[in-house]
mmCIF file of C-alpha atoms in Angstrom:
data_model
loop_
_atom_site.group_PDB
_atom_site.id
_atom_site.type_symbol
_atom_site.label_atom_id
_atom_site.label_comp_id
_atom_site.label_asym_id
_atom_site.label_seq_id
_atom_site.Cartn_x
_atom_site.Cartn_y
_atom_site.Cartn_z
ATOM 1 C CA MET A 1164 6.615 -8.704 3.344
ATOM 2 C CA THR A 1165 9.845 -7.003 2.352
ATOM 3 C CA THR A 1166 10.518 -3.341 3.134
ATOM 4 C CA ARG A 1167 13.324 -1.258 1.653
ATOM 5 C CA PHE A 1168 14.418 2.314 2.223
ATOM 6 C CA VAL A 1169 15.495 4.038 -0.988
ATOM 7 C CA GLY A 1170 16.311 7.714 -0.605
ATOM 8 C CA HIS A 1171 13.190 9.349 0.823
ATOM 9 C CA TRP A 1172 10.996 6.389 -0.196
ATOM 10 C CA VAL A 1173 9.837 3.461 1.944
ATOM 11 C CA ILE A 1174 8.940 0.566 -0.360
ATOM 12 C CA SER A 1175 7.017 -2.428 0.989
ATOM 13 C CA GLU A 1176 6.347 -5.471 -1.158
ATOM 14 C CA MET A 1177 3.661 -7.891 -0.052
ATOM 15 C CA LYS A 1178 2.685 -11.244 -1.491
ATOM 16 C CA GLY A 1179 -0.282 -13.496 -0.744
ATOM 17 C CA ASN A 1180 -2.434 -10.811 0.861
ATOM 18 C CA LEU A 1181 -5.523 -10.935 -1.354
ATOM 19 C CA THR A 1182 -8.945 -11.627 0.091
ATOM 20 C CA ASN A 1183 -11.026 -14.443 -1.402
ATOM 21 C CA ILE A 1184 -13.187 -11.879 -3.218
ATOM 22 C CA GLU A 1185 -10.107 -10.138 -4.639
ATOM 23 C CA LYS A 1186 -8.738 -13.488 -5.813
ATOM 24 C CA PHE A 1187 -12.009 -14.065 -7.674
ATOM 25 C CA MET A 1188 -12.013 -10.547 -9.124
ATOM 26 C CA ILE A 1189 -8.491 -10.688 -10.553
ATOM 27 C CA GLY A 1190 -9.677 -13.355 -12.959
ATOM 28 C CA SER A 1191 -10.571 -10.547 -15.377
ATOM 29 C CA LYS A 1192 -8.715 -7.430 -16.532
ATOM 30 C CA GLU A 1193 -11.514 -5.218 -15.182
ATOM 31 C CA GLY A 1194 -11.326 -6.985 -11.821
ATOM 32 C CA GLN A 1195 -7.556 -6.523 -11.699
ATOM 33 C CA ARG A 1196 -8.013 -2.804 -12.378
ATOM 34 C CA MET A 1197 -10.676 -2.499 -9.668
ATOM 35 C CA VAL A 1198 -8.585 -4.298 -7.029
ATOM 36 C CA HIS A 1199 -5.528 -2.194 -7.900
ATOM 37 C CA GLU A 1200 -7.482 1.075 -7.726
ATOM 38 C CA ALA A 1201 -9.159 0.164 -4.424
ATOM 39 C CA ARG A 1202 -5.901 -0.819 -2.752
ATOM 40 C CA THR A 1203 -4.099 2.255 -4.103
ATOM 41 C CA LYS A 1204 -6.862 4.498 -2.749
ATOM 42 C CA LEU A 1205 -6.683 2.795 0.653
ATOM 43 C CA VAL A 1206 -2.907 3.258 0.893
ATOM 44 C CA LYS A 1207 -3.198 6.936 -0.061
ATOM 45 C CA GLU A 1208 -5.812 7.436 2.666
ATOM 46 C CA ILE A 1209 -3.616 5.700 5.257
ATOM 47 C CA TYR A 1210 -0.743 8.071 4.483
ATOM 48 C CA GLN A 1211 -3.011 11.085 5.088
ATOM 49 C CA ASP A 1212 -3.221 10.065 8.768
ATOM 50 C CA PRO A 1213 -0.815 12.266 10.776
ATOM 51 C CA THR A 1214 -0.261 9.452 13.295
ATOM 52 C CA VAL A 1215 0.963 7.120 10.541
ATOM 53 C CA LEU A 1216 3.243 9.812 9.120
ATOM 54 C CA LYS A 1217 4.740 10.527 12.550
ATOM 55 C CA LYS A 1218 5.476 6.844 13.112
ATOM 56 C CA LEU A 1219 7.128 6.567 9.688
ATOM 57 C CA GLU A 1220 9.221 9.645 10.422
ATOM 58 C CA GLU A 1221 10.275 8.156 13.768
ATOM 59 C CA CYS A 1222 11.229 4.844 12.113
ATOM 60 C CA THR A 1223 13.294 6.546 9.424
ATOM 61 C CA GLY A 1224 14.803 9.210 11.681
ATOM 62 C CA LYS A 1225 13.281 11.998 9.581
ATOM 63 C CA LEU A 1226 11.700 14.065 12.370
#
């Protein structure tokens, strides 16, 4: 995983983190869309957690 700080953005790039089911699903365009939507939804939910936001603010010095 690579993480960069760009302005007020924290960008993390991950490779090789698909489950076996996701690997199977991305064999089709519809499967790719479904995996992308599910992971995007999960990330958005994680960032709604005040504990996660506080830790990010502490890491970036943006208290």
